[in-house]
C-alpha positions as MATLAB code, in Angstrom:
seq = 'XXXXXXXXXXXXXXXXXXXXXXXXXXXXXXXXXXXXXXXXXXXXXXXXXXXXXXXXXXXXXXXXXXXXXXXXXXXXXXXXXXXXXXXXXXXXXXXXXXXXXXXXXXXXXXXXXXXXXXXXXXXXXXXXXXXXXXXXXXXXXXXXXXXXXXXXXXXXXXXXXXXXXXXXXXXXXXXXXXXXXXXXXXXXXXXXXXXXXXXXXXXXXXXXXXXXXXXXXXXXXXXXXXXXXXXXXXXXXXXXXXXXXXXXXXXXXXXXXXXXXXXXXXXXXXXXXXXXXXXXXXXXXXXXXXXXXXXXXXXXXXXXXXXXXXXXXXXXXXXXXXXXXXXXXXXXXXXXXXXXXXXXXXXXXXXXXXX';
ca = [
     131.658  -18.492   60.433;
     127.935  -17.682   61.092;
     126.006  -17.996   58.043;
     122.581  -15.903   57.132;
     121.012  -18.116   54.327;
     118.483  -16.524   52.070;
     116.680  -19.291   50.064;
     114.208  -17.755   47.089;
     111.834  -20.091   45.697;
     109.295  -19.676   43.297;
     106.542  -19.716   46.418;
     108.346  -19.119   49.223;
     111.069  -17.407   50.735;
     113.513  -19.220   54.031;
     116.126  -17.793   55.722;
     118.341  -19.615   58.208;
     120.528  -18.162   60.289;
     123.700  -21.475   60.661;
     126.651  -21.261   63.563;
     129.820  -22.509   62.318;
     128.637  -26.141   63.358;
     125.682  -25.802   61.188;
     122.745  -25.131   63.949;
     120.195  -23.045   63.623;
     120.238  -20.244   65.400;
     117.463  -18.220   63.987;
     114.864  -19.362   61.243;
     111.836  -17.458   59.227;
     109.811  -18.146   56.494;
     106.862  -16.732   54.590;
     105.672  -15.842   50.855;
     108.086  -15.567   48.076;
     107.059  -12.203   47.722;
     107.952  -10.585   50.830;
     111.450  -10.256   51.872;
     111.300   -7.836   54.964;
     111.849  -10.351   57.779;
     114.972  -11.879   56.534;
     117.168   -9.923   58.360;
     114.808   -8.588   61.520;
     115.844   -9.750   65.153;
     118.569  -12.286   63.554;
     121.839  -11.867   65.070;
     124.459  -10.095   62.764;
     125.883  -12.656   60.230;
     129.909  -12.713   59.769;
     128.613  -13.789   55.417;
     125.552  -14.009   53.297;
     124.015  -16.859   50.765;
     122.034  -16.412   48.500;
     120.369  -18.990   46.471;
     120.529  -18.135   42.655;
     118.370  -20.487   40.335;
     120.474  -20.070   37.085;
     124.058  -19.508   36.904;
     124.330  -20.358   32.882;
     127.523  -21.522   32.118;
     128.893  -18.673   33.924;
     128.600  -19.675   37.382;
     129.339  -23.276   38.010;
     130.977  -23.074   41.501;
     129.870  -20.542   44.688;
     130.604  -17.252   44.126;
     131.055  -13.744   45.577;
     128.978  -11.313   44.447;
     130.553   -7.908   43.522;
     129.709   -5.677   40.504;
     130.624   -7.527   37.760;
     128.625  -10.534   38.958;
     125.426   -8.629   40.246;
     125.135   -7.867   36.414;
     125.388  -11.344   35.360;
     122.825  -11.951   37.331;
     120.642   -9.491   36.428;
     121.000  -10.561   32.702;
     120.122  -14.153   33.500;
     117.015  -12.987   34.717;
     114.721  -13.775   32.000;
     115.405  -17.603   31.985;
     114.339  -18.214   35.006;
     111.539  -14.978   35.806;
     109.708  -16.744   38.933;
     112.828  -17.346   40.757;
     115.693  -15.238   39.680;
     113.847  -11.360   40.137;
     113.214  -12.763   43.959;
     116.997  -13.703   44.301;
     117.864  -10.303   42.960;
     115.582   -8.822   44.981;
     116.552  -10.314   48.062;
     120.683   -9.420   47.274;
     119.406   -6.247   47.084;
     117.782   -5.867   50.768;
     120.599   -8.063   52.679;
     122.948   -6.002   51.072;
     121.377   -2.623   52.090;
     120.264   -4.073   55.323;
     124.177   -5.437   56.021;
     126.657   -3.707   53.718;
     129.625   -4.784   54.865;
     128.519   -8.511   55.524;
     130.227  -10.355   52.111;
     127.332  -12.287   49.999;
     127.803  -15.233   48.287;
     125.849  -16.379   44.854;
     125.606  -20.362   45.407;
     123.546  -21.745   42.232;
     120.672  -24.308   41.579;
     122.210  -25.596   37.988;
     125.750  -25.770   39.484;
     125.330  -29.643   40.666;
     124.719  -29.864   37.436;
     127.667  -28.792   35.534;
     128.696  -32.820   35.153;
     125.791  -33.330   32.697;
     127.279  -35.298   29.633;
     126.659  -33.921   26.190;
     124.434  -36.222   25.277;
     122.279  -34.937   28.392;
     123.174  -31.319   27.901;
     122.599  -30.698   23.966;
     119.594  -29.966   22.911;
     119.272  -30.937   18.938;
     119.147  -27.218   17.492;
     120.960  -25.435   14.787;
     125.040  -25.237   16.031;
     125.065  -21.225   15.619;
     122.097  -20.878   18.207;
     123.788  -22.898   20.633;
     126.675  -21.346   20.735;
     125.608  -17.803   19.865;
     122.615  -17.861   23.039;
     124.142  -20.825   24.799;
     121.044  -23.481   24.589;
     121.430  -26.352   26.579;
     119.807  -28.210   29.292;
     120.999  -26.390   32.328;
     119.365  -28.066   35.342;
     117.751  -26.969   38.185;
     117.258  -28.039   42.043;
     120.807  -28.094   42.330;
     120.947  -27.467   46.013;
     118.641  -29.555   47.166;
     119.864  -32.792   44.980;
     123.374  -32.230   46.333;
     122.379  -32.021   49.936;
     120.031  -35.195   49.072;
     122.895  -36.477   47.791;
     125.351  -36.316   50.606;
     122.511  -37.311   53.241;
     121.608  -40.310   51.539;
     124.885  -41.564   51.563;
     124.890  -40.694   54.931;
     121.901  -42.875   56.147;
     123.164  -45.583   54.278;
     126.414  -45.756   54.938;
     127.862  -45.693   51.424;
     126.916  -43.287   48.346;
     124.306  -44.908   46.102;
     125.593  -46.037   42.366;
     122.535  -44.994   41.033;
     120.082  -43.107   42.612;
     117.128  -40.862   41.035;
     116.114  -38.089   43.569;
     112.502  -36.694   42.950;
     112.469  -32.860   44.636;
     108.421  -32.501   44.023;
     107.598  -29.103   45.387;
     105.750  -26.088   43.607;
     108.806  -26.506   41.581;
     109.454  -30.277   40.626;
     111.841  -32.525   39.167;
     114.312  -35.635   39.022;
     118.123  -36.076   39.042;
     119.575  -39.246   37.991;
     122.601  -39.468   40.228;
     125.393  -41.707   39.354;
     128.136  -42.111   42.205;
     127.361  -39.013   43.164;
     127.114  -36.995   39.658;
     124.351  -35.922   37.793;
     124.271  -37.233   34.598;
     120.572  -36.502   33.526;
     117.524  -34.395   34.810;
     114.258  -33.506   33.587;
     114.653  -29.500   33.547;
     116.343  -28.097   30.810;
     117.413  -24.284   29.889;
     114.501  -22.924   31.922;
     112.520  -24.535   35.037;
     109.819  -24.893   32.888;
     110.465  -28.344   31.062;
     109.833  -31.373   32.745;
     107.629  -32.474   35.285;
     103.798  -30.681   35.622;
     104.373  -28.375   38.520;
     101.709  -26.554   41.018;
     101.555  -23.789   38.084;
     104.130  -24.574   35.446;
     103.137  -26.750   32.319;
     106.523  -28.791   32.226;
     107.425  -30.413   28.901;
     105.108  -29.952   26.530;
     105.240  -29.271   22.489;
     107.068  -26.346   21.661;
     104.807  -26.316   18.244;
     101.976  -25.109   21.383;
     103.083  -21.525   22.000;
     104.227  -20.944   18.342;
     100.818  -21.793   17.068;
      99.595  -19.958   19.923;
     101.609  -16.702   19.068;
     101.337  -16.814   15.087;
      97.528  -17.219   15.962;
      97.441  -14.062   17.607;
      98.327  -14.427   21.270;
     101.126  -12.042   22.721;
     104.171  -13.778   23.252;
     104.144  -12.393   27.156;
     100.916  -13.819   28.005;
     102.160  -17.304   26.175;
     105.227  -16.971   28.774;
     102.807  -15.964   31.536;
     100.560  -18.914   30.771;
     103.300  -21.398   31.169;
     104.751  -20.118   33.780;
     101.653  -19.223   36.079;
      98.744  -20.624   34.676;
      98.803  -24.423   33.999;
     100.721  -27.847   35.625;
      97.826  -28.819   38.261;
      96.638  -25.039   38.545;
      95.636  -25.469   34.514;
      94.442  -28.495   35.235;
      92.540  -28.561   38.866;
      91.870  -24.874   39.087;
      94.217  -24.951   41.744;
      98.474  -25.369   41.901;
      97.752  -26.565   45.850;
      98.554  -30.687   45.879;
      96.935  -30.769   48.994;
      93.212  -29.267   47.957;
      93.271  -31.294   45.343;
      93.760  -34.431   47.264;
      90.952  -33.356   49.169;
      89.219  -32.894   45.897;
      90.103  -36.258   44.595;
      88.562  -37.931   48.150;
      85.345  -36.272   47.473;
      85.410  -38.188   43.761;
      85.739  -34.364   42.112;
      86.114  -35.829   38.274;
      88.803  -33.104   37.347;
      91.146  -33.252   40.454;
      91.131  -37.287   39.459;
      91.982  -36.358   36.002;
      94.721  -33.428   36.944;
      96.245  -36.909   39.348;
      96.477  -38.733   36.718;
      98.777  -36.344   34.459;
     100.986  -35.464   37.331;
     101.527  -39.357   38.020;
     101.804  -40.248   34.485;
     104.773  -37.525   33.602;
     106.025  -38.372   37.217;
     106.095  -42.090   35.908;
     107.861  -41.754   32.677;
     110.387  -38.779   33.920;
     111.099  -41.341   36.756;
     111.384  -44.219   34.108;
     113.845  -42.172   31.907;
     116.082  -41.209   35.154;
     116.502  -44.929   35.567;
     117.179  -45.927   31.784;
     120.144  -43.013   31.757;
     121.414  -44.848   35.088;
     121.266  -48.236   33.725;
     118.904  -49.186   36.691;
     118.435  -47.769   39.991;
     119.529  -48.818   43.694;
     118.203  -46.257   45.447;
     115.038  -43.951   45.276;
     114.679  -40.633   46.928;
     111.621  -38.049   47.920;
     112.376  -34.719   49.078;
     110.866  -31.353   48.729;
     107.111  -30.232   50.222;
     105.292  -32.689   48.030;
     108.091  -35.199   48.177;
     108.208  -35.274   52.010;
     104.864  -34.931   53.050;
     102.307  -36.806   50.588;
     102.459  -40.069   50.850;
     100.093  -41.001   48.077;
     102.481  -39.472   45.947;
     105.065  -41.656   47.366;
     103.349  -44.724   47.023;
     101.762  -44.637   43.843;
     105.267  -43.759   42.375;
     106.659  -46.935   44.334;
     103.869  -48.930   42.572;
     104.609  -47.203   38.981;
     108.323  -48.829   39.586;
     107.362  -51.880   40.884;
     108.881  -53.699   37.872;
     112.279  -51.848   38.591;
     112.233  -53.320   42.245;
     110.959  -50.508   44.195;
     108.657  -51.603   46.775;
     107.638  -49.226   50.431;
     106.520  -50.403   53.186;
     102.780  -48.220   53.951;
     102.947  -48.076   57.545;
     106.633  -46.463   57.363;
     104.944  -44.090   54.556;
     102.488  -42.953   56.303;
     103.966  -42.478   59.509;
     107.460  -41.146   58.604;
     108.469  -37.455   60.367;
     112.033  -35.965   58.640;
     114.728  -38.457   57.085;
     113.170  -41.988   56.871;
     114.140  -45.298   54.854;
     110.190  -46.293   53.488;
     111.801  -49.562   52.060;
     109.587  -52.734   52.426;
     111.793  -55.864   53.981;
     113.887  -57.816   51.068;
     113.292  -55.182   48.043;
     115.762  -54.234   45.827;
     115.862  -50.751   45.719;
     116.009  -48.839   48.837;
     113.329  -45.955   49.135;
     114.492  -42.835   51.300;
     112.417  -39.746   52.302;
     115.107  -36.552   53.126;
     114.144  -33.526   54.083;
     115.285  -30.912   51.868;
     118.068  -28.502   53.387;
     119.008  -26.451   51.122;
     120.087  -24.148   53.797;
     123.084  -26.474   54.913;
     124.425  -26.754   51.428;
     124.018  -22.707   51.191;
     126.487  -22.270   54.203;
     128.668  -25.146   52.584;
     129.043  -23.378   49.062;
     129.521  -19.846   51.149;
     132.657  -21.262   53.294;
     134.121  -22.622   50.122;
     133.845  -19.312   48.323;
     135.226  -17.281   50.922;
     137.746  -19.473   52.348;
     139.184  -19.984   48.836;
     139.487  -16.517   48.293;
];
């Protein structure tokens, strides 16, 4: 079955075109914003996926997409408004572009659907959770189940404990017990956790009430969050790599904006590891993830206590999947490059074959 993989996220958009055996036979990317090539000079798919952010507690396996769904989707929309309007767009054009191709939903808070209640309940009144269903939901579902499956892959066994740290535009951890998430740092929206190129992550909700009761409009509050702070609040810019650049040339606020980011990447990290019990294995994926080593490193150094330890000239030098891990430590230290793509394909062979 040749799969067309459409792959929204909230800065980019990637489509891969995957033979039955999973190679790439076509490949294009560009801004999130424009959808056009996905489907020029790509041989005709025999199925479509399309990468959904938020599946509520609707979705919790691959799905086909017919009527009924579509609106679902479109009523999900609003928890997740930098992602999910770009998946809905994109349905829209593959499915005018190839309407009798069959598309396939396949969702980033699927993985995970294993969260415990303890990790899934947020501590609000019973009769809104179950009226609006609040919960932590989970995001980077995708990519933490391919990292998953490919770490166990390079080391020949699936890690007990693992914490995966997908730092992109979009960032945050998965604590990953035998190969089930059991605790992550974004919640009902992909706005709590981590500070992100332009999202604020956690922060106290007291902020935007005070905020609106003081006369802001609650849109611009939402617009704030969502495209106006993390390191672009902080740095002037959401772009990890200027401000490195920044921080070389001594610039006092990309130091400062460093500092947060490592500081919530520390303690989100830290908390991973206290829901696992420990930690065996450490993994980096995503753009920041896989290509800043400084990143890496100073992480490694914030868990030095836990046994993390990588060696720098496998840091710096490492192209694709690499194990950074310095001779005798502990915890083993892997850099994976996020496919999303391949675990697209995988959840869109499941939902049709099934079916």
């Amino acid at each position: 079955m040749r799969v067309l993989t459409v792959n929204p996220g909230s800065s980019s958009l990637k489509v891969s075109l995957l033979d039955a055996d999973d190679t790439v036979l076509a490949r294009d990317s560009g801004p999130s914003r424009e959808t056009g090539p996905m489907a020029a000079g790509m041989p005709h798919p025999d199925a479509i996926g399309v990468r959904f952010v938020h599946g509520g507690t609707d979705f919790t396996t691959p799905v086909r997409i017919d009527a009924k769904v579509a609106e679902r989707l479109h009523e999900l929309a609003d928890l997740a408004p930098l992602h999910q309007p770009a998946s809905l767009r994109a349905l829209q054009e593959v499915t005018s572009a190839l309407p009798d191709v069959p598309v396939v939903a396949c969702f980033d808070t699927a993985f995970h659907a294993t969260l415990p209640p303890a990790a899934a309940t947020y501590a609000l009144p019973a009769g809104w959770r179950e009226r609006y269903g609040l919960r932590r939901y989970g995001f980077h579902g995708l990519s933490f189940s391919y990292a998953t499956r490919r770490a166990g892959e390079m080391l020949g066994a699936a890690p007990s404990r693992m914490v995966i740290c997908h730092l992109g535009a979009g960032a945050s951890l998965c604590a990953v017990a035998d190969g089930r998430s059991i605790d992550t740092t974004m919640g009902f929206t992909p706005l709590e956790g981590l500070v992100m190129a332009s999202r604020a992550g956690s922060i106290d909700p007291g902020i935007p009430l005070w905020l609106i009761r003081h006369g802001v409009p609650p849109d611009e509050v939402n617009r704030a969050l969502e495209r106006e702070s993390g390191l672009r609040g902080l740095a002037g810019t959401g772009d990890m790599r200027r401000i490195r650049e920044l921080a070389e040339e001594r610039d006092v606020t990309a130091l400062a904006a460093l500092d947060v980011y490592h500081h919530r990447l520390r303690a989100c990290a830290a908390a991973m590891t206290a829901s696992l019990g420990g930690l065996d294995t450490l993994v980096f994926t995503g753009g920041i993830g896989e290509h800043d080593p400084s990143v890496r490193m100073r992480l490694a150094e914030d868990l030095a206590y836990l046994g993390v330890s990588i060696d720098p000239g496998r840091n710096t030098s490492v192209d694709g999947d690499g194990d950074l891990t310095s001779g005798g430590a502990p915890v083993r230290t892997l850099v994976i490059t996020a496919r999303e793509d391949l675990e697209i394909a995988a959840g869109v062979r499941r939902a049709l074959n099934s079916g």
